[in-house]
């Protein structure tokens, strides 16, 4: 048996526009303050206190919430009437309401 560690296999998935392949842990890409594995990309889509720009050119009526601490991305179901093949980003924050004086 070889004493060399085995390479982590590349992981792939079909995204909305093209296949993406990356190797987890191969941290070679630095973009928008993130160090990511080769093959990944990132962009800022919302900032605290700013209205969120939508893909149709409009924007949210309220600003993005404060203290975002987690987010997830989900594919839009093929049965959706809008944004087919797209993604939905969900964010949350643990913010306590202010005490009334």
Short mmCIF file of C-alpha atoms in Angstrom, two decimals:
data_model
loop_
_atom_site.label_atom_id
_atom_site.label_comp_id
_atom_site.label_asym_id
_atom_site.label_seq_id
_atom_site.Cartn_x
_atom_site.Cartn_y
_atom_site.Cartn_z
CA UNK A 1 0.00 0.00 0.00
CA UNK A 2 1.08 3.53 -0.77
CA UNK A 3 1.83 5.89 2.10
CA UNK A 4 0.75 8.86 -0.04
CA UNK A 5 -2.57 10.40 0.98
CA UNK A 6 -5.24 10.03 -1.67
CA UNK A 7 -6.42 13.18 -3.41
CA UNK A 8 -9.88 14.42 -2.61
CA UNK A 9 -12.05 13.74 -5.66
CA UNK A 10 -13.49 16.74 -7.47
CA UNK A 11 -17.14 17.44 -6.73
CA UNK A 12 -19.50 18.65 -9.48
CA UNK A 13 -23.06 19.83 -9.87
CA UNK A 14 -25.06 21.33 -12.69
CA UNK A 15 -25.90 24.92 -11.88
CA UNK A 16 -28.41 27.08 -13.66
CA UNK A 17 -26.12 28.03 -16.55
CA UNK A 18 -23.10 25.74 -16.70
CA UNK A 19 -21.37 22.90 -14.86
CA UNK A 20 -19.13 23.93 -11.98
CA UNK A 21 -16.30 21.76 -10.71
CA UNK A 22 -14.26 22.41 -7.62
CA UNK A 23 -11.91 20.63 -5.28
CA UNK A 24 -12.81 21.27 -1.62
CA UNK A 25 -9.88 22.63 0.37
CA UNK A 26 -7.90 23.84 -2.66
CA UNK A 27 -7.97 27.44 -1.39
CA UNK A 28 -6.54 29.50 -4.23
CA UNK A 29 -9.23 32.07 -5.05
CA UNK A 30 -9.56 35.32 -3.07
CA UNK A 31 -12.56 37.48 -3.97
CA UNK A 32 -14.76 39.95 -2.04
CA UNK A 33 -12.95 39.15 1.20
CA UNK A 34 -13.34 35.37 0.94
CA UNK A 35 -10.70 32.67 0.44
CA UNK A 36 -12.33 29.94 -1.65
CA UNK A 37 -11.53 26.68 -3.36
CA UNK A 38 -10.56 26.69 -7.02
CA UNK A 39 -13.68 26.68 -9.20
CA UNK A 40 -15.88 28.65 -6.79
CA UNK A 41 -17.02 32.23 -7.23
CA UNK A 42 -18.67 34.83 -5.00
CA UNK A 43 -20.38 38.17 -5.35
CA UNK A 44 -22.03 40.56 -2.94
CA UNK A 45 -25.79 40.56 -3.42
CA UNK A 46 -26.89 42.46 -0.32
CA UNK A 47 -25.39 44.80 2.25
CA UNK A 48 -26.79 45.80 5.64
CA UNK A 49 -28.85 48.98 5.43
CA UNK A 50 -29.00 48.97 1.61
CA UNK A 51 -31.95 48.07 -0.60
CA UNK A 52 -31.46 44.81 -2.48
CA UNK A 53 -31.26 44.96 -6.28
CA UNK A 54 -33.43 42.34 -7.97
CA UNK A 55 -32.52 40.58 -11.22
CA UNK A 56 -35.40 42.32 -13.04
CA UNK A 57 -33.87 45.75 -12.38
CA UNK A 58 -36.16 46.70 -9.47
CA UNK A 59 -35.14 46.82 -5.82
CA UNK A 60 -36.54 45.83 -2.45
CA UNK A 61 -38.81 48.30 -0.67
CA UNK A 62 -36.90 47.92 2.60
CA UNK A 63 -33.17 47.70 3.34
CA UNK A 64 -31.37 44.42 4.00
CA UNK A 65 -31.44 43.46 7.68
CA UNK A 66 -28.67 44.08 10.22
CA UNK A 67 -26.24 41.48 11.56
CA UNK A 68 -26.69 38.69 9.00
CA UNK A 69 -25.13 35.58 10.54
CA UNK A 70 -26.15 32.76 8.24
CA UNK A 71 -27.32 32.26 4.68
CA UNK A 72 -28.28 29.44 2.38
CA UNK A 73 -28.99 29.07 -1.32
CA UNK A 74 -31.76 26.91 -2.73
CA UNK A 75 -32.51 26.07 -6.37
CA UNK A 76 -35.81 27.43 -7.68
CA UNK A 77 -38.18 24.51 -8.35
CA UNK A 78 -38.80 23.76 -12.02
CA UNK A 79 -42.52 24.24 -11.34
CA UNK A 80 -41.99 27.93 -10.48
CA UNK A 81 -43.56 30.46 -12.82
CA UNK A 82 -40.62 32.85 -12.33
CA UNK A 83 -36.84 32.52 -12.04
CA UNK A 84 -36.76 28.96 -13.43
CA UNK A 85 -33.24 27.55 -13.24
CA UNK A 86 -32.28 30.26 -10.77
CA UNK A 87 -31.48 30.34 -7.10
CA UNK A 88 -33.02 31.85 -3.96
CA UNK A 89 -30.78 33.23 -1.20
CA UNK A 90 -32.14 33.12 2.35
CA UNK A 91 -30.52 35.03 5.21
CA UNK A 92 -31.23 35.31 8.90
CA UNK A 93 -29.97 37.21 11.92
CA UNK A 94 -30.22 36.87 15.66
CA UNK A 95 -31.30 40.38 16.61
CA UNK A 96 -32.98 41.13 19.90
CA UNK A 97 -35.65 43.82 19.96
CA UNK A 98 -34.78 47.03 21.77
CA UNK A 99 -36.19 47.46 25.25
CA UNK A 100 -38.79 50.20 25.59
CA UNK A 101 -37.95 52.90 28.12
#
